[in-house]
Coordinates of C-alpha atoms in Angstrom, one line a residue:
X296 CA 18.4 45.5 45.2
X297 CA 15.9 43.9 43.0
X298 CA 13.4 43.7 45.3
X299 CA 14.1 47.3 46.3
X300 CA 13.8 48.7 43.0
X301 CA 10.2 46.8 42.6
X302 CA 9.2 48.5 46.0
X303 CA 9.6 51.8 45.1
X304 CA 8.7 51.3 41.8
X305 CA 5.1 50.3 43.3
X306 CA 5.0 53.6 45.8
X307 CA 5.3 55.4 42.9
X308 CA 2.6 54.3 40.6
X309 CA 0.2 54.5 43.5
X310 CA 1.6 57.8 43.5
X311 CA 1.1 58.4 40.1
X312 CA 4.4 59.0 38.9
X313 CA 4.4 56.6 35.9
X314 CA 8.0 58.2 34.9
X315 CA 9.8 57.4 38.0
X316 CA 8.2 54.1 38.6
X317 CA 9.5 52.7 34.7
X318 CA 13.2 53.9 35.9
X319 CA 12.8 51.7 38.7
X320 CA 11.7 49.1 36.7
X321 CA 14.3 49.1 34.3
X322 CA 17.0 49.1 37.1
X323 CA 15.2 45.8 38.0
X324 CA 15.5 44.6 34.8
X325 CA 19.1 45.3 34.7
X326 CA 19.5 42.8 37.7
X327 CA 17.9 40.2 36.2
X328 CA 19.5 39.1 33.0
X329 CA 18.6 35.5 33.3
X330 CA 15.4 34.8 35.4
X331 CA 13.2 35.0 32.5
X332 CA 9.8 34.6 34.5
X333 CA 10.6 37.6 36.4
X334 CA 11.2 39.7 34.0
X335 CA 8.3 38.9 32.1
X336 CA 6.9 40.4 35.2
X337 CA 9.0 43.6 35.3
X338 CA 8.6 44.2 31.5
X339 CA 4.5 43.9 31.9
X340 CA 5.0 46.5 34.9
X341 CA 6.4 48.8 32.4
X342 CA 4.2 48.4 29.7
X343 CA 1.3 49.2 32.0
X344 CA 3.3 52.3 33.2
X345 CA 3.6 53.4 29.5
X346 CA 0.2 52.5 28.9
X347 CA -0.9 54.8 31.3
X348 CA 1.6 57.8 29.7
X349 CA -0.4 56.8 26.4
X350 CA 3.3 56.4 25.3
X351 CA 2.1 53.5 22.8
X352 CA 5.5 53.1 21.1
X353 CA 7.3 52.2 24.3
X354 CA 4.2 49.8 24.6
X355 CA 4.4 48.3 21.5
X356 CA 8.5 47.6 21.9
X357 CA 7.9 46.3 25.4
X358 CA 5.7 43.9 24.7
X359 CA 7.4 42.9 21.5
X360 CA 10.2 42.1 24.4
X361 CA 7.6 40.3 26.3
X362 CA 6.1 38.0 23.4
X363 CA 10.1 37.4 22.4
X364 CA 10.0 35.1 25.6
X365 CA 6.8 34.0 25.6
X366 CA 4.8 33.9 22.7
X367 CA 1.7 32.8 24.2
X368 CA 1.7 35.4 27.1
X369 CA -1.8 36.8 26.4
X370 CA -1.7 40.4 28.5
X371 CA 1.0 41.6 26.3
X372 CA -0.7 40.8 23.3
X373 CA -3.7 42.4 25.0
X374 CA -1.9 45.6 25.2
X375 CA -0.2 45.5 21.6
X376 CA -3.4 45.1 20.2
X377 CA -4.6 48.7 22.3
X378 CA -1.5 50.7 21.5
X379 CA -1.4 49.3 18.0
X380 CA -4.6 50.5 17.6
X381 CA -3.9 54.0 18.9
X382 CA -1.1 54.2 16.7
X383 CA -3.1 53.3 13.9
X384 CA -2.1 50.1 12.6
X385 CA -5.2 48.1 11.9
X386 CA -4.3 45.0 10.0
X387 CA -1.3 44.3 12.6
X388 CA -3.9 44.7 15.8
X389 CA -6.3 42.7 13.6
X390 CA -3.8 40.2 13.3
X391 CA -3.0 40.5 17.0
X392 CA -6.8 40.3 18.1
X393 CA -7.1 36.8 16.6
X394 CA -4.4 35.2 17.7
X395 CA -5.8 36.2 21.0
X396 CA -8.9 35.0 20.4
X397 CA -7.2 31.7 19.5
X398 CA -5.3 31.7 22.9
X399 CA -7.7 32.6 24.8
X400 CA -9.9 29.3 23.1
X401 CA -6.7 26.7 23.6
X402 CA -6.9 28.0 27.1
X403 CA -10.3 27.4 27.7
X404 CA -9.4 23.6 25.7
X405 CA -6.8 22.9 28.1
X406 CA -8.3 23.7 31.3
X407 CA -11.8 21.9 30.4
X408 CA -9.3 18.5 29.1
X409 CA -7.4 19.4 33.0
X410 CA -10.1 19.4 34.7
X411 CA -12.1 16.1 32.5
X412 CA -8.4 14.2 32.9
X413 CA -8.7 15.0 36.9
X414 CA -12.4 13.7 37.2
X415 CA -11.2 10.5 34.9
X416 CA -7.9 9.9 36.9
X417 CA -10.2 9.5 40.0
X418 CA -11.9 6.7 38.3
X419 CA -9.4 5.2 37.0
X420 CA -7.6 3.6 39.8
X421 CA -10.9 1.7 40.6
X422 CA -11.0 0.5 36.9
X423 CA -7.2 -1.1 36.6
X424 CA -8.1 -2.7 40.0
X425 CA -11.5 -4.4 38.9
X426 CA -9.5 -5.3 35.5
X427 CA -6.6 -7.1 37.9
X428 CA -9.5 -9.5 39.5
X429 CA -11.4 -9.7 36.2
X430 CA -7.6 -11.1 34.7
X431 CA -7.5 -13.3 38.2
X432 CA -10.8 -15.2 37.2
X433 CA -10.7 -15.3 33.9
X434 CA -7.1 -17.4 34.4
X435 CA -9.1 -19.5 36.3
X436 CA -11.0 -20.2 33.7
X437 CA -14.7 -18.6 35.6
X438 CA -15.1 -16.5 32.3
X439 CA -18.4 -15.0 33.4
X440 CA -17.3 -13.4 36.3
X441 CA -14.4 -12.3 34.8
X442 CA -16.7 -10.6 32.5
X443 CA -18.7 -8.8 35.2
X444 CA -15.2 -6.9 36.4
X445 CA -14.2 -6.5 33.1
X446 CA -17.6 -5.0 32.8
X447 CA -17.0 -3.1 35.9
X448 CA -13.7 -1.6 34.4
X449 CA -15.0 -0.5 31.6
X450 CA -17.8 1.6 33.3
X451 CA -15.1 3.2 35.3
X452 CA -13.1 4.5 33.0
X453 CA -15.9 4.9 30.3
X454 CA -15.8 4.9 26.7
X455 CA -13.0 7.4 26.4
X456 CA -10.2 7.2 23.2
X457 CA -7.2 5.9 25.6
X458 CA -5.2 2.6 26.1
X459 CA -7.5 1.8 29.1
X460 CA -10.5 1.7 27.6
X461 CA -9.5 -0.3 24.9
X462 CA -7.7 -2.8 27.0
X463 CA -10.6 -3.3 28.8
X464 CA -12.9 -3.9 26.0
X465 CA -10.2 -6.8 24.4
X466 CA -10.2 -8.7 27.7
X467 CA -13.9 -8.8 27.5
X468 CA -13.9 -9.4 24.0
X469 CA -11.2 -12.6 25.2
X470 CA -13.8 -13.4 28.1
X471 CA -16.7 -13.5 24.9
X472 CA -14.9 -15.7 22.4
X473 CA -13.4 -18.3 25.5
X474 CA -17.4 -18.4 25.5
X475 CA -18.4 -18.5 22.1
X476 CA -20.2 -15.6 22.2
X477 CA -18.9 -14.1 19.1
X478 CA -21.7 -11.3 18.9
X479 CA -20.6 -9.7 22.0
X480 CA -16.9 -10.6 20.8
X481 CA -17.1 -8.3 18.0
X482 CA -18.9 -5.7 19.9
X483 CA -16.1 -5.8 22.1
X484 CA -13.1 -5.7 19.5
X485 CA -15.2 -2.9 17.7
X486 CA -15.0 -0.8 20.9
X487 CA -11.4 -1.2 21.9
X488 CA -10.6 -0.2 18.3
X489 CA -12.7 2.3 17.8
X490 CA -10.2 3.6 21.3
X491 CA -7.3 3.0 20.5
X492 CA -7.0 2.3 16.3
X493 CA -3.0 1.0 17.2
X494 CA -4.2 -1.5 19.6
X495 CA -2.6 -4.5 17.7
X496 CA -3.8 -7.0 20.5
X497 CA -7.0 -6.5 19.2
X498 CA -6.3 -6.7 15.6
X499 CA -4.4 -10.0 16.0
X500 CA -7.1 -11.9 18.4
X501 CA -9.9 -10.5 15.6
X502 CA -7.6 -11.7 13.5
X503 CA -7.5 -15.1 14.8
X504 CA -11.1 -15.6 15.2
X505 CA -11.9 -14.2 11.6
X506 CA -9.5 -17.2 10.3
X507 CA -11.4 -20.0 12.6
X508 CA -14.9 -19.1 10.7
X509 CA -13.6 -18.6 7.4
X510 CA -13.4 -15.3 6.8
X511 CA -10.2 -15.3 4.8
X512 CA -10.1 -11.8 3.7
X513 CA -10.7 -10.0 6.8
X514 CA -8.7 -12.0 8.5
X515 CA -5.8 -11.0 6.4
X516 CA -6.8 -7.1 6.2
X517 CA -6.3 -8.0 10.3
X518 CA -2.7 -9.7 10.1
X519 CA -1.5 -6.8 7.5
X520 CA -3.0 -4.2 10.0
X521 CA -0.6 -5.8 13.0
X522 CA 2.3 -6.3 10.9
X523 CA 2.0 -2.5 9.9
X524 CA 1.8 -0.8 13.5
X525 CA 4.6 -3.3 14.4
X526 CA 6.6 -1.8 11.3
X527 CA 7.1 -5.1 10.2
X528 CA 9.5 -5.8 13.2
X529 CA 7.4 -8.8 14.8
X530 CA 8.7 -12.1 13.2
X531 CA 5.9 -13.8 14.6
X532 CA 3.1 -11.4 13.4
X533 CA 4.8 -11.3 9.6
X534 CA 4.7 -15.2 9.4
X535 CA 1.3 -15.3 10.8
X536 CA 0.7 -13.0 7.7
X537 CA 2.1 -14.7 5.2
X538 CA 0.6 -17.8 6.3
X539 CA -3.0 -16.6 5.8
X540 CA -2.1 -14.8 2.5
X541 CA -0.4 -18.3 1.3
X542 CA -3.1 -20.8 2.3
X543 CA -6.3 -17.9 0.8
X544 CA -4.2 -17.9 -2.6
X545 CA -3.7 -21.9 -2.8
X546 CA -7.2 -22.1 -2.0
X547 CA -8.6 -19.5 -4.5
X548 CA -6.4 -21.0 -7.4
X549 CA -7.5 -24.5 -6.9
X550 CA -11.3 -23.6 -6.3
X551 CA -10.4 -21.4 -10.0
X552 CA -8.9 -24.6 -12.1
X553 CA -11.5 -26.8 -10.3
X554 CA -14.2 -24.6 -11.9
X555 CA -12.7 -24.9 -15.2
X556 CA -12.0 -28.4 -15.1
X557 CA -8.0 -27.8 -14.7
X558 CA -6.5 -30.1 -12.6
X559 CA -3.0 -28.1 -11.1
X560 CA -1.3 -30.9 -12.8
X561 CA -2.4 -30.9 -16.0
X562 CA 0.6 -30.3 -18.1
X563 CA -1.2 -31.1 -21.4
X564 CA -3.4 -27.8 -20.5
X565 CA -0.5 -25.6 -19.7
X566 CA 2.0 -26.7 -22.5
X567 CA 0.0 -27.6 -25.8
X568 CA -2.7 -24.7 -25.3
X569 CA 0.1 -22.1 -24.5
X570 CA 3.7 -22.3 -23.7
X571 CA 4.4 -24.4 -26.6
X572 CA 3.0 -21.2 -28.8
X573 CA 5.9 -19.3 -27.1
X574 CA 9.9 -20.1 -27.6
X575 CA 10.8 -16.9 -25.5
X576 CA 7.9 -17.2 -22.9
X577 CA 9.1 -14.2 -20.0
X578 CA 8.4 -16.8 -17.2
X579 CA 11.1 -19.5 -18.6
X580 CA 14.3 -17.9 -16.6
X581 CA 12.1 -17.6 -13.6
X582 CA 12.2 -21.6 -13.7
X583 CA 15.9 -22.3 -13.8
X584 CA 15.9 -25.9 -11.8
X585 CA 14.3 -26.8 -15.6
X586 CA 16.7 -25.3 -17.4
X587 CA 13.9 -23.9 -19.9
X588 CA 15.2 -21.9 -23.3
X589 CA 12.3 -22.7 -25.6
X590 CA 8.9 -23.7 -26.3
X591 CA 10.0 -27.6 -27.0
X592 CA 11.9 -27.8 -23.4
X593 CA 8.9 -26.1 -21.9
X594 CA 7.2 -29.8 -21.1
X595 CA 7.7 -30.3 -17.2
X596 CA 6.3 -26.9 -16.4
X597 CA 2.5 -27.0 -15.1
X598 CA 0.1 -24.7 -13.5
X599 CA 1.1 -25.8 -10.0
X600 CA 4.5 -24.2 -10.8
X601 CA 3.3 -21.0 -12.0
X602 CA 0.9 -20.6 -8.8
X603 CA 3.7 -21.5 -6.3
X604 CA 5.8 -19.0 -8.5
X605 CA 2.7 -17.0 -7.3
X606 CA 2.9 -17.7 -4.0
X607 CA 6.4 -16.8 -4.0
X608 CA 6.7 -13.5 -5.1
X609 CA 3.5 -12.3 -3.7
X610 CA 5.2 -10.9 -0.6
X611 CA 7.8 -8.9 -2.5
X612 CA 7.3 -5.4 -0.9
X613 CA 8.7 -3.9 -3.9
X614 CA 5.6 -5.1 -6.2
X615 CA 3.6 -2.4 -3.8
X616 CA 5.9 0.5 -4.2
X617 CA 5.6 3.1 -6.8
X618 CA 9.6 3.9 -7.5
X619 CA 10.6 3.5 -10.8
X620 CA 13.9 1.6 -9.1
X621 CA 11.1 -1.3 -8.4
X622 CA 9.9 -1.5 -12.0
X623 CA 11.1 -4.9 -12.8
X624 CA 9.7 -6.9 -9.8
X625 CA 6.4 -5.7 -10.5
X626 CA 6.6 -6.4 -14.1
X627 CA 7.4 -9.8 -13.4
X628 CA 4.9 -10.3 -11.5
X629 CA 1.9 -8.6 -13.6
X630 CA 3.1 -10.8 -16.7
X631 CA 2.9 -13.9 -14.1
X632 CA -0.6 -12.7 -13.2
X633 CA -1.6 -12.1 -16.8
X634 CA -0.5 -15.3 -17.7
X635 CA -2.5 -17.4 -15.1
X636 CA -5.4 -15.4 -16.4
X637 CA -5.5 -16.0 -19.7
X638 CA -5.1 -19.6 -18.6
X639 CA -8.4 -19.5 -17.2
X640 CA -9.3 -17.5 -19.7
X641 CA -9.8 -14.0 -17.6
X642 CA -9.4 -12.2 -20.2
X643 CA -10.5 -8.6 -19.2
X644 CA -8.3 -8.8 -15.8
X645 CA -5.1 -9.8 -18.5
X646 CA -5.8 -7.1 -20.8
X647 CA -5.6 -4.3 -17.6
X648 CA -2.0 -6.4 -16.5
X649 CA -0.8 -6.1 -20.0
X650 CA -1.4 -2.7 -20.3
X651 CA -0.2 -1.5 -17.3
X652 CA 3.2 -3.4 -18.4
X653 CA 3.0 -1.8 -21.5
X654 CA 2.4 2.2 -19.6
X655 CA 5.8 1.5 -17.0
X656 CA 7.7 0.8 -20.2
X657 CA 6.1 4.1 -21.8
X658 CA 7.4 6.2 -18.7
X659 CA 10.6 4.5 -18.6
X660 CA 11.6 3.4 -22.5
X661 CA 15.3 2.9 -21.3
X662 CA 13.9 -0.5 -20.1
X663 CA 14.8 0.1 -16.0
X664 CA 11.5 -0.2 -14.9
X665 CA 10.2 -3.1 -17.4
X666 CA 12.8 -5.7 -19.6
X667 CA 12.4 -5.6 -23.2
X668 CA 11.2 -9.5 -23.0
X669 CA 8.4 -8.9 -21.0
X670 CA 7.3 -5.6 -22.7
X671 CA 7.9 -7.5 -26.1
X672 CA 6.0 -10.6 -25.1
X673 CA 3.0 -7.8 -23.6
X674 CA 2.8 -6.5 -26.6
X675 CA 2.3 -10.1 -28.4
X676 CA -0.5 -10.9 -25.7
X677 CA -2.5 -8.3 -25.9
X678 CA -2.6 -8.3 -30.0
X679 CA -4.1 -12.0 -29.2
X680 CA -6.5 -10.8 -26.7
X681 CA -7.8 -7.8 -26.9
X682 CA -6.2 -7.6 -30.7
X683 CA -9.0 -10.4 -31.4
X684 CA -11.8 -9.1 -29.1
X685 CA -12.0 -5.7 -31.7
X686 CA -12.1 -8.3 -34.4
X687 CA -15.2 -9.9 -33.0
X688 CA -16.3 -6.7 -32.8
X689 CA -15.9 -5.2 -36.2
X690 CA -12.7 -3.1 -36.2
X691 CA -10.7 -4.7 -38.1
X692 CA -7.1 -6.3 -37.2
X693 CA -5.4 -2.9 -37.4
X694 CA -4.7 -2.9 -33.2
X695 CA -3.5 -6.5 -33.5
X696 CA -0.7 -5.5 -36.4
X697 CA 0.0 -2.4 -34.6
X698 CA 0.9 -4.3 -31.5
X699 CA 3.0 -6.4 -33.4
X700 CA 4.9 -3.9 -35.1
X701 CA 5.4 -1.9 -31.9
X702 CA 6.8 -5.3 -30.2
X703 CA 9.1 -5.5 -33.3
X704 CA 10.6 -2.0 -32.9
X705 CA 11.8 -3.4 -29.4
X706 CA 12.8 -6.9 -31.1
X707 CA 13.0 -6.7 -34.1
X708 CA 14.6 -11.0 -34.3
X709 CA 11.5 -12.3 -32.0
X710 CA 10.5 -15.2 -33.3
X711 CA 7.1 -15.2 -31.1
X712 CA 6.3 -11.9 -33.0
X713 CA 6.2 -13.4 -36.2
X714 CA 4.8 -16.5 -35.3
X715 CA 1.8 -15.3 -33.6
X716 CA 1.4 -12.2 -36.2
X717 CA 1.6 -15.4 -39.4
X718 CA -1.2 -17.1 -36.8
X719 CA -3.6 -13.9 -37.5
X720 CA -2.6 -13.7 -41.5
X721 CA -3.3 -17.0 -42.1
X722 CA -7.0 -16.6 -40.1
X723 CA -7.6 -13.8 -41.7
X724 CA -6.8 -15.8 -45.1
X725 CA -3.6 -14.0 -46.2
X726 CA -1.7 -17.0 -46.7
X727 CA 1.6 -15.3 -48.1
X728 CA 2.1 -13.1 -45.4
X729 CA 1.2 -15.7 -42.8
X730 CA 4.1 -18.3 -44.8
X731 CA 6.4 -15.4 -44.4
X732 CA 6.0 -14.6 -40.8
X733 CA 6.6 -18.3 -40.4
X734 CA 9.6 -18.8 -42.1
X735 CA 11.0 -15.8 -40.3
X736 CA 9.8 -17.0 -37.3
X737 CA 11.3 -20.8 -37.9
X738 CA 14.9 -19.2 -39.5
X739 CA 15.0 -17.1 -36.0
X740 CA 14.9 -20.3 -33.7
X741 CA 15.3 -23.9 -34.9
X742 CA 13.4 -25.2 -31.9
X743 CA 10.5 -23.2 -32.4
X744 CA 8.4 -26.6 -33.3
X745 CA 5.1 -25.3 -33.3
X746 CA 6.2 -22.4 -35.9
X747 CA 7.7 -24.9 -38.2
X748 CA 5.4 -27.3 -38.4
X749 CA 2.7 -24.7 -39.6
X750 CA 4.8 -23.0 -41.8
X751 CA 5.2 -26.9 -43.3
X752 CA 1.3 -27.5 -43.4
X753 CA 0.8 -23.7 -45.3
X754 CA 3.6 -24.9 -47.8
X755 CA 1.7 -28.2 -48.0
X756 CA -1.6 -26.7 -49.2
X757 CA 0.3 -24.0 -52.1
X758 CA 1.9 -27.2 -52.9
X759 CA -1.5 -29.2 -53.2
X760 CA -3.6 -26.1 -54.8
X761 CA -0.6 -25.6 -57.1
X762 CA -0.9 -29.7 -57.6
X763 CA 3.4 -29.7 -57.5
X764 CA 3.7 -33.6 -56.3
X765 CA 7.9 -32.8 -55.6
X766 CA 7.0 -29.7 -53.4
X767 CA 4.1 -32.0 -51.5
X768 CA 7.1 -34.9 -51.1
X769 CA 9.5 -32.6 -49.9
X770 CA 7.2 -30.8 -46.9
X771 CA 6.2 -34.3 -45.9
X772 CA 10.3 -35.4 -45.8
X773 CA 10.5 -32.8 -43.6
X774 CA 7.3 -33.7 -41.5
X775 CA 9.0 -37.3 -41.3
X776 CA 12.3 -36.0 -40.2
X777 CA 10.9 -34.0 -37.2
X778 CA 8.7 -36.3 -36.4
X779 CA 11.4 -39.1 -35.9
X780 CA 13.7 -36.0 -34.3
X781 CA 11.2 -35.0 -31.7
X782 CA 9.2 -38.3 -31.1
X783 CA 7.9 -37.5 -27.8
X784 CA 6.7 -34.0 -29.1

């Protein structure tokens, strides 16, 4: 009946009879309520029927119809944009027009790529095979003629962005390095990646290679690459990883302490030039095989703790993530990293640490992101550092008190506050103030050693400038006592 209706429907539009032909159409149509491709057809027949009536409203719904099922089909849209036209609509045939012109340019894209992946697919057959007997001699160990057919494979299938190519160029690159040729090695690697930028085969033997000569850091940027397109999912490629990251560190931090004449060991260097200034160092609970609370129990931890603390942490995602939930890992680790460098006395690179500590507590003053010890003892640091560096420079200690202050509105019974704010009185001469601080500081913790015994020595010299012999006695009774309390301090 279909077929029927189509028949006649033809006769008469060869005929001329546009009205009769569209009624034969549309009983077609009626027929066919699911074969979508046909009546795509039967609705273009009777938009050309309408066409020819120059009834462009029936055109326009028709094709609407047409474009409902296939977006894409360019002769409807080619006679939308006419009858919209007719009809006057400007800006929805402008519309129309260049979304045809963008069809009609995918098109052109498609069938130049069909006809490019035909010529390639004839090629490429010859290419795997020559790559099967380049992989035959090169497991024979005859790495030069396993580079000729690797060679040969590579011309076949040219230098095009697909897994071929690049698998090609990293078993020549193999071929090269078996050969110490690591020119034409990297050549090699370059051009499989410059392919196929996923190829992790290549990453890892680059990789690899870059670790045997040295080059530590690209080596690493190579391992990190892998372990990302793997997601993280290859065991073998994350502990390949962390190994290269591990050994660089260890290697950079000794070559570091070397240069300053730091032995890792040194516990005299660590203790008496800076934990022992701190009784509520951050880093103490981080430690807990030492069961450190306080400056005076702070002896057995050295340098070599603090960079395998380092080492540690370094491969805590979380210290690379910028949600607030993540705050306090990274914190951790940027006082840890401050810490080692005012050790070896990197002071700029401290200052930035400290201050970003100090900005993730601004954001988040509830303390989730940063702990009140570690934004506290930031606060203390960076009066020291950079507090001192304006000094040098002329400003005054205004930055240094107002660092302190702000760490006591977190804390106001830190006795590292006062401590280290009576160490700046009493350099700057003001001897009260600096006694104060460290009787505040000594009444807060009784194990603070290093606070009493200089709030003892500026009682001393009032005593000696005020020439009172019982006040000189009774400092150095106390001197005596904590010396023969603490006789390995």
């Amino acid at each position: 009946m279909v077929n029927e209706a189509k028949e006649t429907a033809k006769t008469y539009v060869e005929l001329g009879d546009f009205v009769r032909a569209i009624d034969c159409y549309r009983k077609a149509i009626s027929n066919l309520p699911n074969k979508r491709d046909e009546l795509l057809s039967l609705y273009l027949f009777c938009v050309s029927a309408y066409n020819k009536l120059r009834d462009y409203d029936n055109v326009i719904a028709h094709c609407n119809v047409v474009l409902c099922l296939k977006p894409d089909c360019v002769e409807a849209l080619k006679y939308r944009v006419i009858a919209l036209s007719k009809r006057g609509y400007e800006e929805a045939a402008s519309k129309d027009k260049n979304l045809l012109m963008e069809l009609e340019r995918t098109s052109k894209d498609i069938t130049k790529k069909k006809k490019k992946k035909e010529k390639f697919q004839k090629s490429l057959d010859e290419a795997i095979s020559a790559n099967e007997y380049g992989d035959r001699f090169f497991n024979l160990s005859n790495y030069a003629v396993a580079i000729e057919y690797y060679t040969k494979a590579i011309n076949y299938c040219g230098n095009k962005d697909n897994y071929f190519s690049a698998m090609f160029h990293d078993n020549r690159a193999a071929a090269y390095e078996k050969l110490n040729d690591l020119i034409n090695f990297h050549k090699d690697c370059n051009a499989a990646l410059k392919n196929d930028k996923t190829y992790t085969k290549t990453y890892r033997r680059r990789a690899k290679v870059f670790w045997k000569i040295g080059e530590r850091k690209k080596a690493i940027k190579d391992f990190i690459t892998v372990c990302v397109l793997e997601e993280y999912e290859n065991k073998e490629s994350i502990d390949a990883m962390e190994g290269a990251i591990v050994a660089t560190c260890q290697k950079n931090a000794d070559e570091l302490f070397v240069k300053l004449r730091c032995l890792p060991n040194n516990t005299n260097h660590v203790n008496r030039k800076y934990f022992r200034e701190f009784n509520r160092h951050p880093l103490y609970h981080n430690f807990p095989q030492y069961q450190i609370r306080n400056s005076m129990e702070s002896e057995p931890l050295t340098i070599s703790h603090l960079l395998y603390f380092y080492d540690t942490v370094f491969f805590d995602y979380r210290l690379y993530d910028d949600d607030p939930q993540y705050g306090r890992p990274k914190s951790n680790f940027l006082i840890l990293q401050a810490t080692l460098n005012i050790l070896t006395e990197n002071y700029s690179r401290a200052e930035n640490q400290l201050e970003e500590i100090i900005e993730m507590y601004e954001k988040n003053p509830d303390y989730s992101t940063v702990h009140w010890d570690i934004v506290t003892h930031a606060f203390i640091c960076l009066a020291n550092i950079k507090g001192r560096r304006l000094m040098r420079d002329g400003f005054g200690i205004d930055f240094a008190l107002k660092c302190y202050d702000r760490a006591l509105l977190i804390d106001a019974n830190n006795e590292d506050v006062y401590y280290h704010r009576g160490k700046l009185y009493a350099e700057r001469g003001q001897v009260n103030n600096a006694r104060n601080d460290f009787e505040k500081s000594t009444k807060l913790s009784i194990f603070f050693m290093e606070a009493k015994c200089k709030y003892l020595r500026l009682t001393f010299d009032l005593a000696l400038n005020a020439n009172d012999e019982d006040a000189k006695n009774a400092v150095l009774a106390e001197f005596e006592e904590i010396s023969n309390k603490f006789k390995d301090s």
